[in-house]
């Protein structure tokens, strides 16, 4: 790869990785009752012909970056490969097992606790990462402070605020929400084609058995033609507001009686 090509490649990921030094982390942690870290979890899977394989990672990072800008939390680098087995029929998709993802997130949380970070928020950008709910449930049962964000209710509030037309059921993959967030946060990643790629498949009851290819030839399920940068901006703003109770819950748990 040429020097200019290398610079272009590195420039493409600008804004995704945190820029903190260890002193930044120390200073931020000194002013709070409980330290909270935010871990974006994405995926590496097909998102049709117009969105990149890293779409879920970019979405999770966009949400986490907004949270770190608005609240005193430690932003972690993303997990970029997760449980995308339902997309295996498309070239480029890479998955790890649910057991591996469970172990990695649990290990990260344990490492944070050893360094004095009391709580972990997992910002999930991929709906197929069902195991993350188990990670949080099990950690909470052990008395550890962990949360999974955003919840379906947070997405629904954001959808309504942003004027997203498509329901959460219909907007399943590479649709209005994901296209809007990338058009706002990373428009350089969105290729032509989303304007005419709408495809609806609301009845997906055998998805876990048959995979996505049983329901869509293009890999798209949703209405990306309705996506816009304005909607993406409002989606992120709403999710940022919805995070406040999560942070209050995790930090309140650390305060003395």
mmCIF file of C-alpha atoms in Angstrom:
data_model
loop_
_atom_site.group_PDB
_atom_site.id
_atom_site.type_symbol
_atom_site.label_atom_id
_atom_site.label_comp_id
_atom_site.label_asym_id
_atom_site.label_seq_id
_atom_site.Cartn_x
_atom_site.Cartn_y
_atom_site.Cartn_z
ATOM 1 C CA UNK A 1 0.000 0.000 0.000
ATOM 2 C CA UNK A 2 1.292 3.445 -0.878
ATOM 3 C CA UNK A 3 1.939 6.109 1.739
ATOM 4 C CA UNK A 4 -1.134 8.104 0.713
ATOM 5 C CA UNK A 5 -3.245 4.946 0.776
ATOM 6 C CA UNK A 6 -2.022 4.157 4.271
ATOM 7 C CA UNK A 7 -2.893 7.629 5.518
ATOM 8 C CA UNK A 8 -6.371 7.343 3.956
ATOM 9 C CA UNK A 9 -6.955 3.989 5.616
ATOM 10 C CA UNK A 10 -5.972 5.259 9.047
ATOM 11 C CA UNK A 11 -7.985 8.416 8.537
ATOM 12 C CA UNK A 12 -11.093 6.310 7.960
ATOM 13 C CA UNK A 13 -11.147 5.157 11.575
ATOM 14 C CA UNK A 14 -10.653 8.621 13.050
ATOM 15 C CA UNK A 15 -12.968 9.280 15.954
ATOM 16 C CA UNK A 16 -13.560 5.590 16.720
ATOM 17 C CA UNK A 17 -10.704 4.897 19.145
ATOM 18 C CA UNK A 18 -10.404 6.785 22.454
ATOM 19 C CA UNK A 19 -7.544 9.244 22.828
ATOM 20 C CA UNK A 20 -7.214 9.182 26.642
ATOM 21 C CA UNK A 21 -3.863 8.986 28.376
ATOM 22 C CA UNK A 22 -3.520 7.284 31.752
ATOM 23 C CA UNK A 23 -3.490 10.746 33.341
ATOM 24 C CA UNK A 24 -6.848 11.545 31.727
ATOM 25 C CA UNK A 25 -8.312 8.426 33.290
ATOM 26 C CA UNK A 26 -6.818 9.236 36.692
ATOM 27 C CA UNK A 27 -8.141 12.809 36.645
ATOM 28 C CA UNK A 28 -11.643 11.794 35.580
ATOM 29 C CA UNK A 29 -11.803 9.080 38.209
ATOM 30 C CA UNK A 30 -10.812 11.447 41.005
ATOM 31 C CA UNK A 31 -13.983 13.481 40.702
ATOM 32 C CA UNK A 32 -16.654 10.777 40.869
ATOM 33 C CA UNK A 33 -18.101 8.524 43.561
ATOM 34 C CA UNK A 34 -17.820 5.487 41.286
ATOM 35 C CA UNK A 35 -15.852 5.048 38.097
ATOM 36 C CA UNK A 36 -17.806 3.779 35.094
ATOM 37 C CA UNK A 37 -16.370 2.463 31.826
ATOM 38 C CA UNK A 38 -18.224 2.230 28.530
ATOM 39 C CA UNK A 39 -17.449 -0.675 26.180
ATOM 40 C CA UNK A 40 -18.773 -0.513 22.592
ATOM 41 C CA UNK A 41 -19.481 -3.962 21.139
ATOM 42 C CA UNK A 42 -20.032 -4.141 17.410
ATOM 43 C CA UNK A 43 -19.688 -6.857 14.796
ATOM 44 C CA UNK A 44 -18.071 -7.631 11.461
ATOM 45 C CA UNK A 45 -20.932 -8.689 9.222
ATOM 46 C CA UNK A 46 -22.664 -7.868 5.974
ATOM 47 C CA UNK A 47 -24.901 -4.812 5.854
ATOM 48 C CA UNK A 48 -26.001 -4.951 2.260
ATOM 49 C CA UNK A 49 -24.071 -3.419 -0.645
ATOM 50 C CA UNK A 50 -24.013 0.164 0.710
ATOM 51 C CA UNK A 51 -23.000 -0.087 4.397
ATOM 52 C CA UNK A 52 -19.659 -1.518 5.561
ATOM 53 C CA UNK A 53 -19.021 -4.732 7.457
ATOM 54 C CA UNK A 54 -18.065 -2.587 10.462
ATOM 55 C CA UNK A 55 -21.470 -0.853 10.611
ATOM 56 C CA UNK A 56 -22.459 -2.197 14.033
ATOM 57 C CA UNK A 57 -19.078 -1.238 15.448
ATOM 58 C CA UNK A 58 -19.394 2.283 14.058
ATOM 59 C CA UNK A 59 -22.904 2.601 15.521
ATOM 60 C CA UNK A 60 -21.813 1.331 18.950
ATOM 61 C CA UNK A 61 -18.815 3.668 18.902
ATOM 62 C CA UNK A 62 -20.947 6.647 17.880
ATOM 63 C CA UNK A 63 -23.279 6.027 20.812
ATOM 64 C CA UNK A 64 -20.418 5.420 23.262
ATOM 65 C CA UNK A 65 -18.559 8.507 22.054
ATOM 66 C CA UNK A 66 -21.624 10.671 22.709
ATOM 67 C CA UNK A 67 -21.956 9.190 26.194
ATOM 68 C CA UNK A 68 -18.312 9.894 26.967
ATOM 69 C CA UNK A 69 -18.725 13.494 25.791
ATOM 70 C CA UNK A 70 -21.771 14.056 28.010
ATOM 71 C CA UNK A 71 -20.912 12.069 31.163
ATOM 72 C CA UNK A 72 -17.778 11.351 33.264
ATOM 73 C CA UNK A 73 -17.207 7.812 31.946
ATOM 74 C CA UNK A 74 -14.130 6.046 30.605
ATOM 75 C CA UNK A 75 -14.469 5.225 26.901
ATOM 76 C CA UNK A 76 -12.942 1.874 25.943
ATOM 77 C CA UNK A 77 -11.934 0.719 22.460
ATOM 78 C CA UNK A 78 -14.564 -1.418 20.720
ATOM 79 C CA UNK A 79 -14.914 -5.147 20.341
ATOM 80 C CA UNK A 80 -15.188 -5.445 16.579
ATOM 81 C CA UNK A 81 -16.026 -9.130 16.041
ATOM 82 C CA UNK A 82 -18.922 -10.806 17.819
ATOM 83 C CA UNK A 83 -21.789 -13.272 17.218
ATOM 84 C CA UNK A 84 -22.884 -12.852 13.600
ATOM 85 C CA UNK A 85 -23.595 -16.478 12.714
ATOM 86 C CA UNK A 86 -26.944 -15.625 11.110
ATOM 87 C CA UNK A 87 -25.043 -13.646 8.442
ATOM 88 C CA UNK A 88 -22.612 -16.426 7.523
ATOM 89 C CA UNK A 89 -24.033 -16.780 4.001
ATOM 90 C CA UNK A 90 -22.489 -13.447 2.963
ATOM 91 C CA UNK A 91 -18.776 -12.971 2.179
ATOM 92 C CA UNK A 92 -16.787 -10.980 4.717
ATOM 93 C CA UNK A 93 -18.814 -11.871 7.798
ATOM 94 C CA UNK A 94 -16.702 -13.103 10.725
ATOM 95 C CA UNK A 95 -18.006 -14.498 14.035
ATOM 96 C CA UNK A 96 -16.796 -15.709 17.394
ATOM 97 C CA UNK A 97 -18.771 -18.003 19.675
ATOM 98 C CA UNK A 98 -21.136 -16.724 22.341
ATOM 99 C CA UNK A 99 -18.903 -18.449 24.902
ATOM 100 C CA UNK A 100 -15.910 -16.444 23.698
ATOM 101 C CA UNK A 101 -17.772 -13.138 23.715
ATOM 102 C CA UNK A 102 -19.074 -13.885 27.216
ATOM 103 C CA UNK A 103 -15.540 -14.611 28.407
ATOM 104 C CA UNK A 104 -13.996 -11.537 26.799
ATOM 105 C CA UNK A 105 -16.531 -9.097 28.246
ATOM 106 C CA UNK A 106 -16.321 -10.759 31.664
ATOM 107 C CA UNK A 107 -12.523 -10.587 31.589
ATOM 108 C CA UNK A 108 -12.629 -6.898 30.649
ATOM 109 C CA UNK A 109 -14.993 -6.169 33.537
ATOM 110 C CA UNK A 110 -12.731 -8.052 35.974
ATOM 111 C CA UNK A 111 -9.670 -6.186 34.729
ATOM 112 C CA UNK A 112 -11.434 -2.861 35.174
ATOM 113 C CA UNK A 113 -12.412 -3.714 38.742
ATOM 114 C CA UNK A 114 -8.802 -4.575 39.566
ATOM 115 C CA UNK A 115 -7.763 -1.141 38.356
ATOM 116 C CA UNK A 116 -10.421 0.638 40.393
ATOM 117 C CA UNK A 117 -13.158 1.084 37.780
ATOM 118 C CA UNK A 118 -16.307 0.075 39.595
ATOM 119 C CA UNK A 119 -18.854 -0.445 36.829
ATOM 120 C CA UNK A 120 -19.080 -1.372 33.151
ATOM 121 C CA UNK A 121 -21.698 -0.361 30.612
ATOM 122 C CA UNK A 122 -21.793 -2.549 27.517
ATOM 123 C CA UNK A 123 -23.010 -0.529 24.520
ATOM 124 C CA UNK A 124 -24.275 -3.156 22.105
ATOM 125 C CA UNK A 125 -24.507 -2.357 18.418
ATOM 126 C CA UNK A 126 -25.530 -5.818 17.173
ATOM 127 C CA UNK A 127 -28.883 -7.430 17.897
ATOM 128 C CA UNK A 128 -27.472 -10.937 17.532
ATOM 129 C CA UNK A 129 -25.287 -10.563 20.626
ATOM 130 C CA UNK A 130 -27.933 -12.166 22.823
ATOM 131 C CA UNK A 131 -25.282 -13.467 25.221
ATOM 132 C CA UNK A 132 -24.487 -9.952 26.442
ATOM 133 C CA UNK A 133 -27.754 -9.986 28.370
ATOM 134 C CA UNK A 134 -26.561 -13.113 30.165
ATOM 135 C CA UNK A 135 -23.210 -11.501 30.937
ATOM 136 C CA UNK A 136 -24.944 -8.569 32.618
ATOM 137 C CA UNK A 137 -27.466 -10.737 34.473
ATOM 138 C CA UNK A 138 -24.792 -13.024 35.861
ATOM 139 C CA UNK A 139 -22.515 -10.165 36.879
ATOM 140 C CA UNK A 140 -25.357 -8.370 38.636
ATOM 141 C CA UNK A 141 -26.292 -11.548 40.502
ATOM 142 C CA UNK A 142 -22.705 -11.697 41.800
ATOM 143 C CA UNK A 143 -23.011 -8.159 43.106
ATOM 144 C CA UNK A 144 -20.965 -6.577 40.323
ATOM 145 C CA UNK A 145 -22.110 -3.365 38.668
ATOM 146 C CA UNK A 146 -22.830 -3.784 34.989
ATOM 147 C CA UNK A 147 -25.475 -2.595 32.525
ATOM 148 C CA UNK A 148 -26.433 -3.231 28.904
ATOM 149 C CA UNK A 149 -27.311 -0.181 26.799
ATOM 150 C CA UNK A 150 -29.410 0.766 24.891
ATOM 151 C CA UNK A 151 -32.523 -1.188 25.823
ATOM 152 C CA UNK A 152 -35.355 -1.649 23.322
ATOM 153 C CA UNK A 153 -37.260 1.080 25.153
ATOM 154 C CA UNK A 154 -34.361 3.493 24.645
ATOM 155 C CA UNK A 155 -34.338 2.737 20.916
ATOM 156 C CA UNK A 156 -38.104 3.222 20.724
ATOM 157 C CA UNK A 157 -37.868 6.607 22.447
ATOM 158 C CA UNK A 158 -35.054 7.592 20.097
ATOM 159 C CA UNK A 159 -36.982 6.378 17.064
ATOM 160 C CA UNK A 160 -39.989 8.494 17.958
ATOM 161 C CA UNK A 161 -37.917 11.582 18.751
ATOM 162 C CA UNK A 162 -35.963 11.357 15.513
ATOM 163 C CA UNK A 163 -39.036 10.851 13.360
ATOM 164 C CA UNK A 164 -37.932 7.412 12.206
ATOM 165 C CA UNK A 165 -40.858 6.007 10.257
ATOM 166 C CA UNK A 166 -39.930 2.329 10.329
ATOM 167 C CA UNK A 167 -40.896 0.268 13.385
ATOM 168 C CA UNK A 168 -38.186 -1.546 15.335
ATOM 169 C CA UNK A 169 -39.611 -4.837 14.027
ATOM 170 C CA UNK A 170 -39.330 -3.777 10.396
ATOM 171 C CA UNK A 171 -36.049 -1.891 10.812
ATOM 172 C CA UNK A 172 -34.102 -5.070 11.433
ATOM 173 C CA UNK A 173 -30.851 -4.733 9.480
ATOM 174 C CA UNK A 174 -29.140 -2.017 7.407
ATOM 175 C CA UNK A 175 -32.348 -0.022 7.522
ATOM 176 C CA UNK A 176 -33.468 3.466 8.442
ATOM 177 C CA UNK A 177 -31.799 3.669 11.858
ATOM 178 C CA UNK A 178 -28.360 2.315 10.958
ATOM 179 C CA UNK A 179 -28.234 4.242 7.698
ATOM 180 C CA UNK A 180 -29.217 7.458 9.490
ATOM 181 C CA UNK A 181 -26.579 7.095 12.201
ATOM 182 C CA UNK A 182 -23.833 6.446 9.661
ATOM 183 C CA UNK A 183 -25.012 9.309 7.437
ATOM 184 C CA UNK A 184 -24.574 11.577 10.472
ATOM 185 C CA UNK A 185 -21.507 10.118 12.199
ATOM 186 C CA UNK A 186 -19.567 8.559 9.296
ATOM 187 C CA UNK A 187 -21.038 9.612 5.940
ATOM 188 C CA UNK A 188 -17.795 8.641 4.216
ATOM 189 C CA UNK A 189 -18.674 4.989 4.869
ATOM 190 C CA UNK A 190 -22.091 5.081 3.171
ATOM 191 C CA UNK A 191 -22.031 4.072 -0.487
ATOM 192 C CA UNK A 192 -24.732 4.755 -3.072
ATOM 193 C CA UNK A 193 -27.599 2.289 -3.198
ATOM 194 C CA UNK A 194 -29.449 2.724 0.081
ATOM 195 C CA UNK A 195 -31.964 4.949 -1.687
ATOM 196 C CA UNK A 196 -33.411 1.942 -3.551
ATOM 197 C CA UNK A 197 -32.640 -1.004 -1.241
ATOM 198 C CA UNK A 198 -35.819 -1.201 0.875
ATOM 199 C CA UNK A 199 -36.950 -4.734 1.698
ATOM 200 C CA UNK A 200 -39.520 -5.843 4.289
ATOM 201 C CA UNK A 201 -39.608 -9.234 6.020
ATOM 202 C CA UNK A 202 -41.447 -8.796 9.322
ATOM 203 C CA UNK A 203 -42.133 -12.521 9.879
ATOM 204 C CA UNK A 204 -38.728 -13.945 10.774
ATOM 205 C CA UNK A 205 -39.744 -16.620 13.257
ATOM 206 C CA UNK A 206 -37.191 -19.171 11.967
ATOM 207 C CA UNK A 207 -34.258 -16.757 11.829
ATOM 208 C CA UNK A 208 -32.139 -18.605 14.385
ATOM 209 C CA UNK A 209 -32.593 -21.893 12.514
ATOM 210 C CA UNK A 210 -32.328 -20.698 8.922
ATOM 211 C CA UNK A 211 -30.253 -17.522 9.151
ATOM 212 C CA UNK A 212 -30.756 -14.202 7.395
ATOM 213 C CA UNK A 213 -30.393 -15.644 3.897
ATOM 214 C CA UNK A 214 -33.793 -17.321 4.256
ATOM 215 C CA UNK A 215 -35.425 -13.893 4.503
ATOM 216 C CA UNK A 216 -33.408 -11.541 2.308
ATOM 217 C CA UNK A 217 -31.287 -11.928 -0.806
ATOM 218 C CA UNK A 218 -29.616 -8.536 -0.480
ATOM 219 C CA UNK A 219 -28.898 -8.805 3.235
ATOM 220 C CA UNK A 220 -31.156 -5.818 3.926
ATOM 221 C CA UNK A 221 -34.322 -5.922 6.026
ATOM 222 C CA UNK A 222 -35.736 -2.454 6.524
ATOM 223 C CA UNK A 223 -36.205 0.852 4.733
ATOM 224 C CA UNK A 224 -32.805 2.529 4.350
ATOM 225 C CA UNK A 225 -34.222 4.913 1.749
ATOM 226 C CA UNK A 226 -35.773 6.855 4.642
ATOM 227 C CA UNK A 227 -32.441 7.376 6.404
ATOM 228 C CA UNK A 228 -30.999 10.851 6.880
ATOM 229 C CA UNK A 229 -28.176 12.553 8.746
ATOM 230 C CA UNK A 230 -30.707 14.651 10.657
ATOM 231 C CA UNK A 231 -32.426 11.525 11.978
ATOM 232 C CA UNK A 232 -29.055 10.068 12.924
ATOM 233 C CA UNK A 233 -28.173 13.155 14.945
ATOM 234 C CA UNK A 234 -31.478 13.039 16.825
ATOM 235 C CA UNK A 235 -31.190 9.314 17.461
ATOM 236 C CA UNK A 236 -27.831 9.812 19.162
ATOM 237 C CA UNK A 237 -29.071 12.825 21.128
ATOM 238 C CA UNK A 238 -32.026 10.850 22.466
ATOM 239 C CA UNK A 239 -29.890 7.867 23.433
ATOM 240 C CA UNK A 240 -27.486 10.183 25.253
ATOM 241 C CA UNK A 241 -30.350 11.545 27.347
ATOM 242 C CA UNK A 242 -31.680 8.042 28.005
ATOM 243 C CA UNK A 243 -28.337 7.026 29.491
ATOM 244 C CA UNK A 244 -28.605 9.278 32.545
ATOM 245 C CA UNK A 245 -30.682 6.833 34.674
ATOM 246 C CA UNK A 246 -28.231 4.027 33.888
ATOM 247 C CA UNK A 247 -25.327 6.078 35.151
ATOM 248 C CA UNK A 248 -27.273 7.157 38.237
ATOM 249 C CA UNK A 249 -28.129 3.549 39.050
ATOM 250 C CA UNK A 250 -24.551 2.301 38.699
ATOM 251 C CA UNK A 251 -22.999 5.147 40.701
ATOM 252 C CA UNK A 252 -25.675 5.118 43.396
ATOM 253 C CA UNK A 253 -24.846 1.487 44.064
ATOM 254 C CA UNK A 254 -21.332 2.573 45.063
ATOM 255 C CA UNK A 255 -22.339 5.293 47.468
ATOM 256 C CA UNK A 256 -22.194 4.511 51.214
ATOM 257 C CA UNK A 257 -25.429 3.979 53.107
#
